[in-house]
Coordinates of C-alpha atoms and ligand atoms in Angstrom, one line a residue:
M1 CA -91.5 20.3 69.6
T2 CA -94.6 22.1 68.2
D3 CA -93.2 25.6 67.8
K4 CA -90.7 24.6 65.1
K5 CA -89.9 27.1 62.4
T6 CA -89.5 26.4 58.7
F7 CA -86.7 27.6 56.4
N8 CA -89.4 29.7 54.6
E9 CA -89.9 31.8 57.7
L10 CA -86.2 32.9 58.1
G11 CA -86.1 35.5 55.4
L12 CA -84.1 33.5 52.8
S13 CA -84.6 33.9 49.1
P14 CA -86.4 31.3 46.9
K15 CA -83.1 30.5 45.2
I16 CA -81.4 29.6 48.5
L17 CA -84.5 27.7 49.6
T18 CA -84.3 25.6 46.5
A19 CA -80.6 24.9 47.3
I20 CA -81.5 23.9 50.9
N21 CA -84.2 21.6 49.6
K22 CA -81.8 20.0 47.2
K23 CA -79.3 19.4 49.9
G24 CA -82.1 17.5 51.7
F25 CA -82.5 19.7 54.8
E26 CA -86.1 19.7 56.0
E27 CA -86.2 22.2 58.8
P28 CA -83.7 24.6 60.4
T29 CA -81.8 23.6 63.5
A30 CA -82.1 25.7 66.7
I31 CA -78.9 27.7 66.0
Q32 CA -80.1 28.3 62.4
V33 CA -83.4 29.7 63.6
M34 CA -81.7 32.2 65.8
T35 CA -78.7 33.2 63.6
I36 CA -80.1 33.4 60.1
P37 CA -82.8 36.1 60.6
L38 CA -80.5 38.2 62.8
M39 CA -77.7 38.0 60.2
L40 CA -80.0 39.0 57.4
Q41 CA -81.7 41.8 59.3
D42 CA -78.8 44.2 60.2
N43 CA -75.2 44.4 60.9
T44 CA -75.3 43.2 64.5
N45 CA -72.2 41.4 65.8
I46 CA -73.0 38.0 67.1
I47 CA -71.5 35.5 69.6
A48 CA -73.2 32.1 69.3
Q49 CA -72.6 29.3 71.6
A50 CA -72.9 26.2 69.4
Q51 CA -71.1 22.9 69.1
T52 CA -70.0 21.2 66.0
G53 CA -72.8 19.2 64.6
T54 CA -75.5 21.7 65.5
G55 CA -75.7 23.0 61.9
K56 CA -73.7 26.1 62.7
T57 CA -71.9 26.2 59.3
A58 CA -75.2 26.6 57.5
A59 CA -76.3 29.0 60.2
F60 CA -73.7 31.5 59.1
G61 CA -73.1 30.1 55.6
L62 CA -76.7 30.6 54.3
P63 CA -76.9 34.3 55.2
L64 CA -73.4 34.8 53.8
I65 CA -74.4 33.2 50.5
E66 CA -77.5 35.4 50.5
M67 CA -75.6 38.7 51.2
I68 CA -72.4 38.4 49.3
K69 CA -72.3 40.1 45.9
A70 CA -71.3 37.7 43.2
S71 CA -70.5 40.5 40.8
I72 CA -67.8 41.9 43.0
K73 CA -64.9 39.5 42.8
T74 CA -63.1 40.5 46.0
V75 CA -62.9 38.7 49.3
Q76 CA -66.0 39.8 51.2
A77 CA -66.0 37.3 54.0
L78 CA -63.2 35.5 56.0
I79 CA -64.0 32.5 58.1
L80 CA -61.2 31.7 60.5
V81 CA -61.0 28.0 61.7
P82 CA -58.5 26.2 63.9
T83 CA -57.7 23.2 61.6
R84 CA -57.3 22.4 58.0
E85 CA -59.8 19.6 58.2
L86 CA -62.4 22.1 59.4
A87 CA -61.3 24.6 56.7
I88 CA -62.0 22.0 54.0
Q89 CA -65.3 20.9 55.6
V90 CA -66.7 24.4 56.1
A91 CA -65.8 25.4 52.5
E92 CA -67.4 22.2 51.2
E93 CA -70.6 22.8 53.2
I94 CA -71.0 26.4 52.0
N95 CA -70.2 25.3 48.5
S96 CA -72.9 22.7 48.6
L97 CA -75.5 25.3 49.7
K98 CA -74.8 28.1 47.3
G99 CA -77.1 26.6 44.6
S100 CA -76.9 28.5 41.3
K101 CA -75.2 31.6 42.8
N102 CA -71.9 32.1 41.2
L103 CA -69.7 32.3 44.3
K104 CA -66.1 31.2 44.8
I105 CA -65.4 29.8 48.2
I106 CA -62.0 28.4 48.9
P107 CA -60.2 26.9 51.9
I108 CA -56.7 28.2 52.6
Y109 CA -54.5 26.3 55.0
G110 CA -51.0 25.4 55.7
G111 CA -49.7 22.3 53.9
Q112 CA -51.5 23.1 50.7
S113 CA -49.4 24.5 47.8
I114 CA -49.1 28.2 48.2
V115 CA -48.8 28.6 44.4
Q116 CA -52.1 27.0 43.9
Q117 CA -53.7 29.2 46.5
L118 CA -52.2 32.3 44.9
S119 CA -53.5 31.5 41.5
R120 CA -57.0 30.9 42.9
L121 CA -56.9 34.1 44.9
R122 CA -55.8 36.0 41.8
K123 CA -58.8 34.7 39.8
G124 CA -61.2 36.2 42.4
V125 CA -62.7 34.7 45.5
H126 CA -65.7 35.8 47.5
I127 CA -65.3 33.7 50.7
V128 CA -62.0 32.5 52.2
V129 CA -62.1 29.8 54.9
G130 CA -58.6 29.7 56.4
T131 CA -56.4 28.6 59.3
P132 CA -54.6 31.5 61.0
G133 CA -51.0 30.7 60.1
R134 CA -51.5 30.5 56.4
I135 CA -53.8 33.6 56.4
I136 CA -51.0 35.5 58.0
D137 CA -48.5 34.3 55.4
H138 CA -50.8 35.6 52.7
L139 CA -51.3 38.9 54.5
K140 CA -47.5 39.3 54.7
R141 CA -47.1 38.6 51.0
K142 CA -50.0 41.0 50.4
T143 CA -51.7 38.3 48.3
L144 CA -54.8 38.5 50.5
K145 CA -56.4 41.8 51.4
L146 CA -59.0 42.0 54.1
K147 CA -59.6 45.7 54.2
K148 CA -62.8 45.3 52.3
I149 CA -64.3 42.3 54.0
E150 CA -67.9 42.8 55.2
H151 CA -68.0 39.7 57.5
L152 CA -65.5 38.1 59.7
I153 CA -66.5 34.7 61.1
I154 CA -64.5 33.1 63.9
D155 CA -65.4 29.5 64.0
E156 CA -64.6 27.2 67.0
A157 CA -63.2 30.2 68.8
D158 CA -62.4 28.2 71.9
E159 CA -60.4 25.7 69.9
L160 CA -58.5 28.6 68.2
L161 CA -57.6 29.9 71.7
N162 CA -56.7 26.5 73.1
M163 CA -54.3 26.0 70.2
G164 CA -52.5 29.2 71.0
F165 CA -53.6 31.2 68.0
I166 CA -54.6 34.3 70.0
E167 CA -51.8 36.5 68.7
D168 CA -52.4 35.4 65.1
M169 CA -56.1 36.1 65.5
E170 CA -55.4 39.6 66.8
K171 CA -52.9 40.2 64.0
I172 CA -55.5 39.1 61.4
M173 CA -58.3 41.3 63.0
E174 CA -56.0 44.3 62.8
H175 CA -55.8 43.8 59.1
T176 CA -59.5 43.7 58.5
N177 CA -62.0 46.4 57.6
P178 CA -63.0 48.2 60.9
D179 CA -66.6 48.4 59.7
K180 CA -67.0 44.7 59.2
R181 CA -69.5 42.6 61.1
T182 CA -68.0 40.0 63.4
L183 CA -69.5 36.6 64.3
L184 CA -68.0 34.3 66.7
F185 CA -69.0 30.7 67.1
S186 CA -67.8 28.7 70.1
A187 CA -68.8 25.6 72.0
T188 CA -67.9 27.3 75.2
I189 CA -67.6 31.0 76.1
P190 CA -64.6 31.2 78.5
A191 CA -63.5 34.6 79.9
K192 CA -60.8 34.9 77.2
I193 CA -63.4 34.9 74.5
K194 CA -65.4 37.6 76.3
S195 CA -62.3 39.8 76.6
L196 CA -61.5 39.2 72.9
A197 CA -65.1 40.3 72.1
R198 CA -64.8 43.4 74.3
K199 CA -61.6 44.4 72.5
Y200 CA -62.6 43.7 68.9
M201 CA -66.4 43.6 68.7
D202 CA -68.2 46.9 69.3
G203 CA -71.2 45.4 71.1
Y204 CA -72.7 42.0 70.3
E205 CA -75.7 39.8 70.7
L206 CA -75.2 36.5 72.5
L207 CA -77.1 33.6 71.2
T208 CA -77.4 30.3 73.1
V209 CA -79.7 27.4 72.5
K210 CA -82.0 27.0 75.5
K211 CA -81.7 23.6 77.1
K212 CA -84.8 21.9 78.2
E213 CA -84.9 19.4 81.0
L214 CA -84.4 16.1 79.3
V215 CA -85.2 12.7 80.6
T216 CA -84.5 9.4 78.9
N217 CA -86.3 6.2 79.5
L218 CA -84.9 2.8 80.3
T219 CA -83.8 2.0 76.8
E220 CA -80.4 0.4 76.5
Q221 CA -78.2 3.0 74.8
I222 CA -75.1 2.3 72.9
Y223 CA -72.9 3.9 70.3
F224 CA -70.6 2.6 67.6
E225 CA -67.6 4.4 66.1
V226 CA -67.7 3.6 62.4
K227 CA -66.4 5.3 59.3
A228 CA -69.1 7.0 57.3
S229 CA -68.5 4.5 54.4
D230 CA -69.1 1.6 56.8
K231 CA -72.4 2.7 58.2
F232 CA -74.5 0.7 55.9
E233 CA -72.6 -2.5 56.5
A234 CA -72.9 -1.9 60.3
L235 CA -76.7 -1.3 59.9
S236 CA -77.1 -4.6 58.0
R237 CA -75.2 -6.5 60.7
I238 CA -77.3 -5.0 63.5
I239 CA -80.5 -6.0 61.6
D240 CA -79.2 -9.5 60.9
I241 CA -78.0 -10.4 64.4
K242 CA -81.4 -9.6 65.9
D243 CA -84.1 -12.2 65.5
N244 CA -87.2 -10.2 64.4
F245 CA -85.6 -6.8 64.1
Y246 CA -88.2 -4.1 64.1
G247 CA -86.7 -0.7 64.0
L248 CA -86.7 2.9 63.1
V249 CA -83.6 4.3 61.4
F250 CA -83.0 8.1 61.6
C251 CA -81.2 10.0 58.9
R252 CA -80.2 13.6 58.8
T253 CA -81.5 14.4 55.4
K254 CA -84.1 13.3 52.9
N255 CA -81.4 12.3 50.5
D256 CA -79.7 10.1 53.1
A257 CA -83.0 8.4 54.0
D258 CA -83.7 7.6 50.3
S259 CA -80.2 6.3 49.8
V260 CA -80.3 4.0 52.9
V261 CA -83.7 2.6 51.8
T262 CA -82.4 1.9 48.3
Q263 CA -79.4 0.1 49.7
L264 CA -81.6 -1.9 52.1
T265 CA -84.1 -3.0 49.5
D266 CA -81.2 -3.9 47.1
R267 CA -80.0 -6.2 49.8
G268 CA -83.4 -7.8 50.2
Y269 CA -84.7 -6.1 53.4
D270 CA -88.3 -4.9 53.8
A271 CA -87.7 -1.2 54.3
E272 CA -89.4 2.1 53.3
A273 CA -88.7 5.8 53.9
I274 CA -90.8 8.6 55.2
H275 CA -89.7 12.2 54.9
G276 CA -91.0 15.6 53.9
D277 CA -91.1 14.9 50.1
F278 CA -93.8 12.3 50.6
S279 CA -97.4 13.4 50.8
Q280 CA -99.4 13.0 54.0
L281 CA -101.3 10.1 52.4
Q282 CA -98.1 8.3 51.3
R283 CA -96.6 8.8 54.8
E284 CA -99.7 7.4 56.5
R285 CA -99.7 4.4 54.1
T286 CA -96.0 3.6 54.9
L287 CA -96.6 4.1 58.6
N288 CA -99.5 1.7 58.6
K289 CA -97.5 -0.9 56.8
F290 CA -94.8 -0.5 59.5
K291 CA -97.3 -0.7 62.3
K292 CA -98.7 -3.9 60.9
Q293 CA -95.1 -5.1 60.5
K294 CA -95.5 -5.7 56.7
I295 CA -92.2 -3.9 56.6
N296 CA -89.8 -4.2 59.6
I297 CA -87.6 -1.2 58.9
L298 CA -88.7 2.4 58.6
V299 CA -86.1 5.0 57.6
A300 CA -87.1 8.5 58.6
T301 CA -86.0 12.1 59.0
D302 CA -86.7 13.9 62.3
V303 CA -89.5 15.9 60.8
A304 CA -91.3 13.0 59.3
A305 CA -90.9 10.9 62.4
R306 CA -92.5 13.4 64.7
G307 CA -95.6 12.0 66.3
I308 CA -94.9 8.5 65.2
D309 CA -96.4 6.2 67.8
V310 CA -95.2 2.7 67.5
N311 CA -95.0 0.6 70.7
N312 CA -92.9 -2.5 70.4
L313 CA -89.8 -1.4 68.4
T314 CA -86.7 -3.5 69.1
H315 CA -84.4 -0.8 67.9
V316 CA -84.0 2.9 67.2
I317 CA -80.9 3.5 65.1
N318 CA -79.3 7.0 64.7
Y319 CA -77.7 6.5 61.4
S320 CA -76.5 10.0 61.7
I321 CA -76.0 11.6 65.1
P322 CA -78.9 14.0 66.0
H323 CA -78.2 17.7 66.0
D324 CA -78.9 18.3 69.7
P325 CA -79.6 16.4 72.9
E326 CA -83.3 17.2 72.7
S327 CA -83.8 15.4 69.4
Y328 CA -81.6 12.5 70.7
V329 CA -84.1 12.0 73.6
H330 CA -87.0 12.4 71.2
R331 CA -85.7 9.9 68.8
I332 CA -84.8 7.2 71.3
G333 CA -88.1 7.7 73.2
R334 CA -89.6 5.5 70.5
T335 CA -88.1 2.3 72.1
G336 CA -88.6 0.9 75.5
R337 CA -92.2 1.9 75.5
A338 CA -94.9 0.1 77.4
G339 CA -92.4 -1.9 79.4
N340 CA -90.7 -3.3 76.2
Q341 CA -87.0 -3.4 76.3
G342 CA -85.5 -1.6 73.3
T343 CA -82.0 -0.7 72.1
A344 CA -81.0 2.7 70.8
I345 CA -77.8 2.6 68.7
T346 CA -76.0 5.8 67.5
F347 CA -73.4 5.6 64.8
I348 CA -70.7 8.2 65.1
T349 CA -67.7 8.9 62.9
P350 CA -64.5 9.5 64.9
N351 CA -64.7 13.2 64.7
E352 CA -68.2 13.2 66.2
Y353 CA -67.0 11.8 69.5
R354 CA -67.2 15.1 71.3
K355 CA -70.7 15.7 70.0
M356 CA -71.7 12.3 71.4
M357 CA -70.3 13.2 74.8
F358 CA -72.1 16.5 74.7
I359 CA -75.4 14.8 74.0
Q360 CA -74.7 12.3 76.8
R361 CA -74.0 15.1 79.3
F362 CA -77.1 17.2 78.4
A363 CA -79.5 14.3 78.0
K364 CA -78.2 13.1 81.4
T365 CA -78.0 9.6 80.1
D366 CA -75.4 6.9 79.9
I367 CA -74.5 5.9 76.4
K368 CA -72.1 3.0 76.3
K369 CA -69.6 2.3 73.6
S370 CA -70.0 -1.0 71.9
N371 CA -68.7 -2.8 68.8
V372 CA -70.4 -3.6 65.5
P373 CA -71.5 -7.3 65.6
K374 CA -68.8 -9.6 64.1
I375 CA -69.7 -11.7 61.1
K376 CA -69.1 -15.0 63.0
D377 CA -71.5 -13.9 65.7
I378 CA -74.2 -13.0 63.2
I379 CA -73.8 -16.5 61.5
N380 CA -74.0 -18.1 64.9
A381 CA -77.1 -16.2 65.8
K382 CA -78.7 -17.3 62.5
K383 CA -77.7 -20.9 63.2
K384 CA -79.2 -20.7 66.6
K385 CA -82.5 -19.4 65.1
I386 CA -82.6 -22.2 62.5
Y387 CA -81.8 -24.7 65.2
D388 CA -84.6 -23.4 67.5
D389 CA -87.1 -23.3 64.6
L390 CA -86.3 -26.9 63.6
T391 CA -86.5 -28.1 67.2
A392 CA -90.0 -26.5 67.5
I393 CA -91.1 -28.3 64.3
L394 CA -89.7 -31.6 65.6
E395 CA -91.4 -31.2 68.9
D396 CA -94.7 -30.8 67.2
E397 CA -95.1 -33.9 65.1
K398 CA -98.3 -32.6 63.5
K399 CA -96.4 -29.9 61.9
I400 CA -94.7 -32.4 59.5
E401 CA -97.2 -33.6 56.9
D402 CA -97.0 -37.1 55.2
K403 CA -95.8 -35.6 51.9
Y404 CA -92.5 -34.7 53.6
Y405 CA -92.1 -38.2 55.0
N406 CA -92.6 -39.6 51.5
F407 CA -90.1 -37.2 49.9
A408 CA -87.6 -38.0 52.7
D409 CA -88.0 -41.7 52.2
K410 CA -87.0 -41.3 48.5
L411 CA -84.0 -39.1 49.5
I412 CA -82.9 -41.7 52.0
Q413 CA -83.2 -44.6 49.5
D414 CA -81.1 -42.9 46.9
N415 CA -78.4 -41.2 49.1
N416 CA -76.1 -41.6 52.0
L417 CA -78.1 -40.6 55.1
T418 CA -75.2 -38.7 56.8
E419 CA -74.9 -36.4 53.8
I420 CA -78.5 -35.6 53.2
L421 CA -78.9 -33.3 56.2
P422 CA -75.8 -31.1 55.4
A423 CA -76.9 -31.0 51.8
L424 CA -80.3 -29.9 52.8
L425 CA -79.0 -27.2 55.1
K426 CA -76.8 -25.9 52.3
Y427 CA -79.7 -25.9 49.9
C428 CA -81.9 -24.0 52.3
F429 CA -79.5 -21.6 53.9
K430 CA -76.6 -21.2 51.5
E431 CA -77.1 -17.4 51.2
E432 CA -78.2 -16.8 54.8
L433 CA -75.1 -18.5 56.3
N434 CA -72.6 -17.2 53.8
P435 CA -70.0 -15.0 55.7
D436 CA -68.9 -13.6 52.4
A437 CA -72.2 -11.8 52.0
Y438 CA -70.9 -9.3 54.5
G439 CA -68.5 -6.5 53.7
K440 CA -65.4 -5.6 55.8
I441 CA -65.7 -2.9 58.5
K442 CA -62.5 -1.1 59.3
E443 CA -61.9 -1.2 63.0
I444 CA -61.4 2.1 64.6
G445 CA -59.0 2.3 67.6
A446 CA -57.6 -1.2 67.2
K447 CA -55.4 -2.3 70.1
G448 CA -56.8 0.4 72.3
K449 CA -55.1 3.2 70.4
Q450 CA -57.0 6.0 69.0
L451 CA -56.8 5.7 65.3
D452 CA -58.9 7.9 63.1
Q453 CA -60.0 7.3 59.5
K454 CA -56.8 8.3 57.9
G455 CA -54.5 6.1 60.0
K456 CA -53.7 8.7 62.6
A457 CA -53.1 8.4 66.3
R458 CA -54.0 10.7 69.2
L459 CA -51.2 11.2 71.7
F460 CA -51.4 12.4 75.2
I461 CA -48.7 14.8 76.5
A462 CA -48.2 15.3 80.2
L463 CA -47.5 19.0 79.7
G464 CA -50.0 21.9 79.6
K465 CA -50.6 25.5 80.0
K466 CA -49.3 25.4 83.6
D467 CA -45.9 24.3 82.2
K468 CA -46.1 27.3 79.9
I469 CA -46.7 25.1 76.9
S470 CA -48.4 26.5 73.8
A471 CA -49.3 24.7 70.6
R472 CA -46.3 26.2 68.9
K473 CA -43.9 25.1 71.7
L474 CA -45.4 21.6 71.5
V475 CA -44.7 21.3 67.8
E476 CA -41.2 22.7 68.3
L477 CA -40.5 20.2 71.2
I478 CA -41.6 17.3 69.0
M479 CA -39.7 18.5 65.9
G480 CA -36.6 18.7 68.1
K481 CA -36.6 15.0 68.7
V482 CA -38.4 13.4 65.7
S483 CA -38.3 14.1 62.0
I484 CA -41.8 15.3 61.4
K485 CA -43.3 18.3 59.5
P486 CA -45.5 20.8 61.4
R487 CA -48.5 20.1 59.2
Q488 CA -48.3 16.4 60.2
I489 CA -49.2 17.5 63.7
S490 CA -52.9 18.4 63.9
D491 CA -55.8 18.9 66.3
I492 CA -53.6 20.3 69.0
Q493 CA -55.4 20.8 72.3
V494 CA -53.5 22.4 75.1
M495 CA -55.3 22.0 78.5
N496 CA -54.1 23.2 81.9
R497 CA -52.1 20.1 82.9
F498 CA -51.9 18.1 79.7
S499 CA -52.3 18.3 75.9
F500 CA -53.3 16.2 73.0
I501 CA -52.0 16.0 69.4
T502 CA -52.9 13.9 66.4
V503 CA -50.1 12.6 64.2
P504 CA -49.7 9.9 61.5
F505 CA -49.6 6.5 63.0
E506 CA -46.1 5.7 61.9
K507 CA -44.8 8.9 63.5
A508 CA -46.7 8.2 66.8
E509 CA -44.6 5.3 67.8
K510 CA -41.4 7.1 67.1
I511 CA -42.6 10.1 69.2
V512 CA -43.6 7.9 72.1
I513 CA -40.3 6.0 72.1
S514 CA -38.1 9.1 71.7
F515 CA -39.6 10.8 74.7
K516 CA -39.3 7.8 76.9
E517 CA -36.8 8.2 79.7
K518 CA -35.6 5.3 81.9
G519 CA -37.4 5.2 85.3
Q520 CA -39.6 8.1 84.5
R521 CA -43.3 8.2 83.8
P522 CA -43.7 8.6 80.0
L523 CA -44.0 12.3 78.9
I524 CA -45.9 11.3 75.8
S525 CA -48.2 8.2 75.4
H526 CA -51.1 7.0 73.3
A527 CA -54.3 8.7 74.4
K528 CA -56.6 6.3 76.3
K529 CA -59.5 5.3 74.2
D530 CA -62.7 7.2 74.9
K531 CA -61.1 9.4 77.5
N532 CA -60.0 13.0 77.4
R533 CA -60.8 13.5 73.8
Ligands
AMP1 P1 -72.2 21.5 61.4 O1 -72.6 21.7 62.8 O2 -72.2 22.8 60.6 O3 -70.9 20.8 61.3 O4 -73.3 20.6 60.7 C1 -73.4 19.2 61.0 C2 -74.1 18.5 59.9 O5 -75.5 18.8 59.9 C3 -73.7 18.7 58.5 O6 -73.5 17.5 57.8 C4 -74.8 19.5 57.8 O7 -74.9 19.3 56.4 C5 -76.0 19.0 58.5 N1 -77.1 20.0 58.7 C6 -76.9 21.3 58.9 N2 -78.2 21.9 59.0 C7 -79.1 21.0 58.8 C8 -80.5 20.9 58.7 N3 -81.2 22.0 58.9 N4 -81.1 19.7 58.5 C9 -80.4 18.6 58.3 N5 -79.0 18.6 58.4 C10 -78.4 19.7 58.6

């Protein structure tokens, strides 16, 4: 972890570096280090093997922002993505990095009003992030012209292929400028991608992040699925349920770290942040306080935490999932040292599940799913601590001085003895034992069904490529039996023997029922939690 590059060394302009700093990124991820200089240097075509969550959007987004000419108001780059969620996400990420450069970046996907898209296209757009179907609609209407694009980026290429978009992709490529540069990002590089590259990319450079041998220690490792907006509540509960919590909380950006510390201190916790914006002296001061346990929570970014050597941590919390397996191992290596048993907890939002499994596989480690502590369990844990502390005082008579006996005598004289103790407990622990001090956390995947943030369910279909099923055919099959719009069926994954789709929860039940046949194994069922995602 010593040969890390900085953003300054990648050839980006000061303007963009300012935007990166504002966004809170401290150092480039591995895929960014490889992609950015290469994209800026010449017109090489690139195939990059990178998962979601590795920072790949900024890896191609930053050079695009750098190279696209704001003064020319035509589409200069097309980014093809498999789903509308990704289209929105990618457009937002690039927008958030463009800084003061006057660029228009818009997502174009099915389901959104075509009239609105037309009007935005007419006003002039520099980068389009689109799903294949709707891009083709616009090409047919001649409302989108790709003959002048300089860059074509195919994002999550394996997903695009899995979803049966190959013909659409080929059609789109035929409409593009033959002199453009093509970049293809994919988590896996199956033979189909290679043959696509042979056909449409005139030579390319293949980028893969080298994987180092990784070993994790004996730390207990768990993960929680929580909505992004529930992360802070989950963190508070983890801190509260542990007697003497002493932990390091990892955030992805400086801004996230600051925000978590502000929320923690607002709620009365002893927490401080360390990240790249603090001077070396400030960092050392904070670290010393943490080592001496004057504060019991340290919130850090990966960069600032490098080299931190603290032995007896009870927890390492990945408030945001790390970018790669290597930093996962590095982060959690802080617990379980010197024979101490520590716990490493990773928060993931539902769409980070695959990333979690990827980390687990490459870090060769077992990360178990668990649930955020329930309020009643936290209150019980606190009561147990109060009980144990009181018992310890009672067992050591010398600990109770006369002045307390005198005060107690007065209380007993004036009040009903059976009421004094509950009143005293209320007086001392009113806040601590108040369940209403906790916020609600929305359970994900209640009743063993896969629900995502927006009340959707994941369904398993016992048909796959070997049954000559494609994403299109699946949608048609379901529409033939249930009243549902194509855009309500998302994240279609067609595997060899089976497939998955995501649909609104209320439609899921109808689909499952209408495909049931007496005496037959169900053709469509709810996807098992945690499996096959
Ligand atoms: P992606 O793989 O593009 O989906 O990115 C995953 C997340 O990592 C996004 O929330 C990005 O904003 C964030 N990210 C990308 N690059 C960096 C970086 N160099 N430092 C910190 N966070 C980053």
